[in-house]
Rosetta silent file (secondary structure, phi, psi, omega in degrees, C-alpha in Angstrom):
SEQUENCE: MKTYTTLLFAGLLATIGAVQAAEPENYIKYRQAVMKAIGGHMGASTQVVRGKVPEDAQLRLHAQALADLNADLTRLFPEGSDFGETKAKEAVWDDPAKFEQAANAAQDATAAFAAAVAGGDSAKIAAAHKKVGQSCKGCHKDFRQKDD
SCORE:     score description
SCORE:     0.000 S_00000001
   1 L     0.000  -41.730 -179.002   53.291   71.456   12.674 S_00000001
   2 H   -61.420  -42.097  179.652   54.540   71.523    9.077 S_00000001
   3 H   -63.666  -42.646  179.011   57.235   68.928    9.843 S_00000001
   4 H   -60.630  -45.562  179.851   54.685   66.675   11.535 S_00000001
   5 H   -62.317  -41.936  178.797   52.361   66.938    8.538 S_00000001
   6 H   -62.195  -44.610  178.882   55.215   66.169    6.154 S_00000001
   7 H   -64.783  -40.805  178.674   56.217   63.116    8.171 S_00000001
   8 H   -62.401  -44.973  178.902   52.627   61.940    8.376 S_00000001
   9 H   -63.054  -43.148  178.868   52.212   62.322    4.618 S_00000001
  10 H   -61.913  -40.545  177.606   55.487   60.487    3.947 S_00000001
  11 H   -64.696  -39.664  177.821   54.358   57.647    6.207 S_00000001
  12 H   -63.590  -44.089  178.666   51.032   57.454    4.404 S_00000001
  13 H   -62.402  -40.544  178.320   52.779   57.268    1.024 S_00000001
  14 H   -62.921  -40.055  178.515   55.063   54.506    2.308 S_00000001
  15 H   -65.072  -44.522  178.163   52.022   52.580    3.520 S_00000001
  16 H   -61.289  -42.529  178.235   50.269   53.014    0.193 S_00000001
  17 H   -59.776  -40.884  179.163   53.426   51.843   -1.570 S_00000001
  18 H   -66.301  -39.671  178.494   53.541   48.737    0.591 S_00000001
  19 H   -65.506  -42.160  179.026   49.880   47.995   -0.125 S_00000001
  20 H   -57.466  -48.370 -177.215   50.465   48.461   -3.858 S_00000001
  21 H   -65.698  -36.324 -175.899   53.329   46.013   -3.843 S_00000001
  22 H   -79.346  -33.464 -173.055   51.450   43.493   -1.710 S_00000001
  23 L  -132.570   70.988 -178.036   48.067   43.610   -3.455 S_00000001
  24 H   -62.414  -30.338  178.533   48.319   44.583   -7.130 S_00000001
  25 H   -60.313  -41.709  178.876   44.824   43.229   -7.865 S_00000001
  26 H   -66.872  -36.188  179.786   43.356   45.757   -5.451 S_00000001
  27 H   -69.947  -33.153  175.322   45.400   48.536   -6.996 S_00000001
  28 H   -62.643  -43.951  177.602   44.101   47.593  -10.460 S_00000001
  29 H   -62.477  -40.432  177.371   40.550   47.933   -9.122 S_00000001
  30 H   -61.713  -47.558 -179.913   41.486   51.291   -7.588 S_00000001
  31 H   -57.797  -44.879 -178.715   42.969   52.474  -10.904 S_00000001
  32 H   -64.081  -38.066  178.108   39.831   51.428  -12.752 S_00000001
  33 H   -65.912  -40.914  178.349   37.636   53.294  -10.267 S_00000001
  34 H   -63.824  -43.466 -179.676   39.722   56.462  -10.659 S_00000001
  35 H   -64.830  -37.053  175.449   39.519   56.190  -14.439 S_00000001
  36 H   -64.606  -38.098  177.333   35.730   55.749  -14.233 S_00000001
  37 H   -63.879  -42.698  177.179   35.583   58.858  -12.066 S_00000001
  38 H   -59.824  -46.244  178.829   37.595   60.774  -14.664 S_00000001
  39 H   -60.861  -39.780  178.714   35.213   59.536  -17.355 S_00000001
  40 H   -64.350  -45.303  179.008   32.205   60.561  -15.289 S_00000001
  41 H   -68.053  -34.777  177.469   33.497   64.077  -14.689 S_00000001
  42 H   -67.393  -44.177  178.323   34.463   64.399  -18.344 S_00000001
  43 H   -61.987  -42.932  179.750   31.023   63.253  -19.450 S_00000001
  44 H   -66.607  -43.452 -179.310   29.275   65.619  -17.058 S_00000001
  45 H   -66.530  -33.646  177.487   31.446   68.585  -18.011 S_00000001
  46 H   -61.282  -42.319  179.115   30.835   67.848  -21.704 S_00000001
  47 H   -61.778  -38.351  179.732   27.089   68.146  -21.149 S_00000001
  48 H   -72.424  -48.460 -177.050   27.560   71.528  -19.481 S_00000001
  49 H   -61.232  -37.440  179.917   30.090   72.899  -21.985 S_00000001
  50 L   -80.421   -0.860  177.687   27.879   71.902  -24.909 S_00000001
  51 L    76.044   17.441 -179.795   24.892   73.623  -23.280 S_00000001
  52 L   -76.038  -27.563  176.159   22.904   70.403  -22.935 S_00000001
  53 L  -135.898  151.636  178.405   22.313   71.069  -19.233 S_00000001
  54 L   -69.298  149.308 -176.010   22.487   74.304  -17.250 S_00000001
  55 L   -64.689  -48.760 -179.492   25.735   74.903  -15.419 S_00000001
  56 L    47.633   36.607  175.822   24.262   75.561  -11.965 S_00000001
  57 L    66.937    7.859 -178.752   27.819   76.084  -10.622 S_00000001
  58 H   -86.613  -19.917 -179.247   28.690   72.396  -11.130 S_00000001
  59 H   -60.650  -38.919  178.505   31.135   72.893  -14.005 S_00000001
  60 H   -61.030  -41.067  177.967   33.709   74.232  -11.570 S_00000001
  61 H   -61.174  -47.335 -178.703   33.338   71.080   -9.464 S_00000001
  62 H   -66.667  -41.606  179.774   33.832   68.797  -12.476 S_00000001
  63 H   -63.762  -43.164  179.686   36.757   70.795  -13.839 S_00000001
  64 H   -68.468  -37.831  177.140   38.549   70.788  -10.496 S_00000001
  65 H   -62.611  -41.833  177.250   37.882   67.088  -10.013 S_00000001
  66 H   -60.752  -44.520  179.059   39.378   66.388  -13.441 S_00000001
  67 H   -62.540  -43.647 -179.227   42.455   68.438  -12.562 S_00000001
  68 H   -66.721  -43.969 -177.825   42.843   66.675   -9.223 S_00000001
  69 H   -69.640  -26.120 -179.777   42.321   63.172  -10.607 S_00000001
  70 L   -95.703    4.760 -174.829   44.777   63.773  -13.450 S_00000001
  71 L   -61.701  -29.908 -179.230   47.451   65.359  -11.246 S_00000001
  72 L  -154.128   68.575 -176.609   49.603   62.214  -11.195 S_00000001
  73 H   -62.887  -32.881 -175.196   48.230   59.513  -13.462 S_00000001
  74 H   -61.743  -27.384  179.849   51.466   57.574  -13.670 S_00000001
  75 H   -67.540  -16.023  179.121   51.164   56.554  -10.020 S_00000001
  76 H   -78.650   -5.184 -175.230   48.072   54.559  -10.968 S_00000001
  77 L  -125.920   58.575 -178.668   50.228   52.166  -13.000 S_00000001
  78 L   -69.517  158.615  173.970   52.875   50.794  -10.641 S_00000001
  79 L   -52.723  141.222  178.189   55.105   47.894  -11.604 S_00000001
  80 L    90.947   -0.410  178.927   53.289   44.626  -11.054 S_00000001
  81 L  -113.192   33.159 -175.693   49.845   45.933  -12.040 S_00000001
  82 L  -108.093   33.890 -176.827   50.123   44.928  -15.689 S_00000001
  83 L  -139.414  178.978  172.590   48.063   41.745  -15.570 S_00000001
  84 L    73.532 -155.916 -176.181   44.541   40.525  -15.021 S_00000001
  85 L   -82.452   82.570  178.576   41.378   42.308  -16.015 S_00000001
  86 L  -139.585  147.377  177.454   42.811   45.588  -17.182 S_00000001
  87 L   -95.462    2.101  178.086   42.542   47.525  -20.418 S_00000001
  88 E   -69.364  132.010  177.390   45.980   49.028  -19.945 S_00000001
  89 L   -80.084  157.320  177.113   48.307   48.087  -22.779 S_00000001
  90 L   -58.599  -23.060 -179.362   51.801   46.757  -22.137 S_00000001
  91 H   -58.767  -25.743  177.192   53.077   50.021  -23.655 S_00000001
  92 H   -56.586  -44.066 -176.579   52.385   51.701  -20.296 S_00000001
  93 H   -94.359  -26.542 -179.648   55.236   49.721  -18.773 S_00000001
  94 H   -76.467  -30.011 -179.534   57.277   49.097  -21.936 S_00000001
  95 L  -132.240   68.489 -174.667   57.591   52.795  -22.823 S_00000001
  96 H   -62.282  -29.364  179.289   57.257   54.674  -19.543 S_00000001
  97 H   -66.612  -42.942  178.550   58.720   57.907  -20.954 S_00000001
  98 H   -67.508  -39.280  177.755   56.052   58.085  -23.646 S_00000001
  99 H   -64.483  -42.717  178.775   53.361   57.189  -21.117 S_00000001
 100 H   -62.642  -38.259  177.862   54.583   59.887  -18.749 S_00000001
 101 H   -62.165  -43.751  178.431   54.484   62.408  -21.588 S_00000001
 102 H   -65.907  -41.292  178.617   50.859   61.484  -22.330 S_00000001
 103 H   -64.501  -39.590  178.119   49.951   61.616  -18.636 S_00000001
 104 H   -65.831  -35.262  176.931   51.582   65.035  -18.326 S_00000001
 105 H   -63.380  -41.072  177.069   49.572   66.269  -21.317 S_00000001
 106 H   -65.665  -41.112  178.291   46.376   65.204  -19.540 S_00000001
 107 H   -61.324  -47.418 -179.737   47.539   66.879  -16.342 S_00000001
 108 H   -63.598  -43.349 -178.037   48.305   70.126  -18.167 S_00000001
 109 H   -65.379  -42.343 -178.746   45.045   70.067  -20.127 S_00000001
 110 H   -71.484  -34.588  175.407   42.855   69.449  -17.084 S_00000001
 111 H   -65.100  -41.391  178.831   44.646   72.130  -15.053 S_00000001
 112 H   -66.176  -36.855  177.189   44.136   74.600  -17.911 S_00000001
 113 H   -63.962  -45.970  178.335   40.464   73.612  -18.117 S_00000001
 114 H   -60.493  -40.920  178.713   39.973   74.227  -14.400 S_00000001
 115 H   -65.428  -40.721  178.532   41.671   77.618  -14.759 S_00000001
 116 H   -63.531  -42.141  178.315   39.472   78.509  -17.745 S_00000001
 117 H   -62.750  -42.103  178.276   36.338   77.574  -15.826 S_00000001
 118 H   -62.935  -32.738  179.367   37.470   79.723  -12.906 S_00000001
 119 H   -74.301  -27.768  173.427   38.002   82.599  -15.342 S_00000001
 120 L    85.758    0.781  179.751   34.464   82.302  -16.683 S_00000001
 121 L   -82.885  114.330 -173.001   35.127   83.019  -20.390 S_00000001
 122 H   -62.944  -34.038  178.348   32.937   80.553  -22.312 S_00000001
 123 H   -67.350  -41.962  178.476   35.165   80.545  -25.425 S_00000001
 124 H   -67.792  -36.822  177.965   38.256   79.742  -23.341 S_00000001
 125 H   -62.595  -47.697 -179.060   36.308   77.106  -21.434 S_00000001
 126 H   -62.730  -42.410  179.993   35.205   75.388  -24.653 S_00000001
 127 H   -65.458  -42.785  179.830   38.726   75.479  -26.116 S_00000001
 128 H   -66.923  -38.795  178.668   40.281   74.121  -22.918 S_00000001
 129 H   -62.961  -40.940  177.971   37.636   71.398  -22.676 S_00000001
 130 H   -60.547  -39.870  178.778   38.419   70.320  -26.234 S_00000001
 131 H   -66.460  -33.354  175.501   42.099   69.997  -25.301 S_00000001
 132 H   -62.804  -47.656  178.685   41.165   67.778  -22.366 S_00000001
 133 H   -58.758  -40.935  178.786   39.283   65.482  -24.734 S_00000001
 134 H   -64.982  -39.339  179.999   42.242   65.407  -27.113 S_00000001
 135 H   -68.256  -36.949  176.952   44.635   64.514  -24.293 S_00000001
 136 H   -63.613  -48.267 -179.585   42.343   61.695  -23.156 S_00000001
 137 H   -62.460  -39.508  179.663   42.068   60.321  -26.686 S_00000001
 138 H   -61.427  -42.144  179.109   45.824   60.600  -27.192 S_00000001
 139 H   -70.544  -43.477 -179.018   46.553   58.548  -24.116 S_00000001
 140 H   -63.771  -35.757 -178.757   43.843   55.989  -24.826 S_00000001
 141 H   -57.850  -45.637 -174.967   45.080   55.507  -28.397 S_00000001
 142 H   -94.250  -23.202 -168.771   48.501   54.328  -27.302 S_00000001
 143 H  -124.882    2.999  179.973   47.927   52.992  -23.811 S_00000001
 144 E  -132.407  132.619  176.370   44.391   51.578  -23.532 S_00000001
 145 L   -69.169  145.044  179.838   42.876   48.590  -25.267 S_00000001
 146 L   -69.784  150.279  174.609   39.708   49.332  -27.208 S_00000001
 147 L   -68.684  148.668  178.675   36.368   48.248  -25.816 S_00000001
 148 L   -71.762    0.000    0.000   34.881   45.154  -27.400 S_00000001
């Protein structure tokens, strides 16, 4: 069963890769939707962490979603998706090592935030949430065009 699942997953990835190469405009739209989802979960978690709304067990959902969505950000920026209506700067593709470092920082920060939320210590949660915000800002500074 494990081998079958692995083969199925590999086939799915190959299909996604083929779609990416064939339709970069669609992949740009996908990337933008994922980034909006990240922004939505970050905004919602900020309201909870700051005590603006009661947690009601939703912080764990937002923290895990952030960790999952940030697990592999670099895959959202394949070659050929550097045109059109995108706020991604050319630096994403011109300096992939630096971009990967920033993406890894976001991945680490969101994973740590999810772990802090699971642990339940409000001071650790607030500190981890702050690091998520810093990692987002760090990546946006170098790799995202400012809003008009």
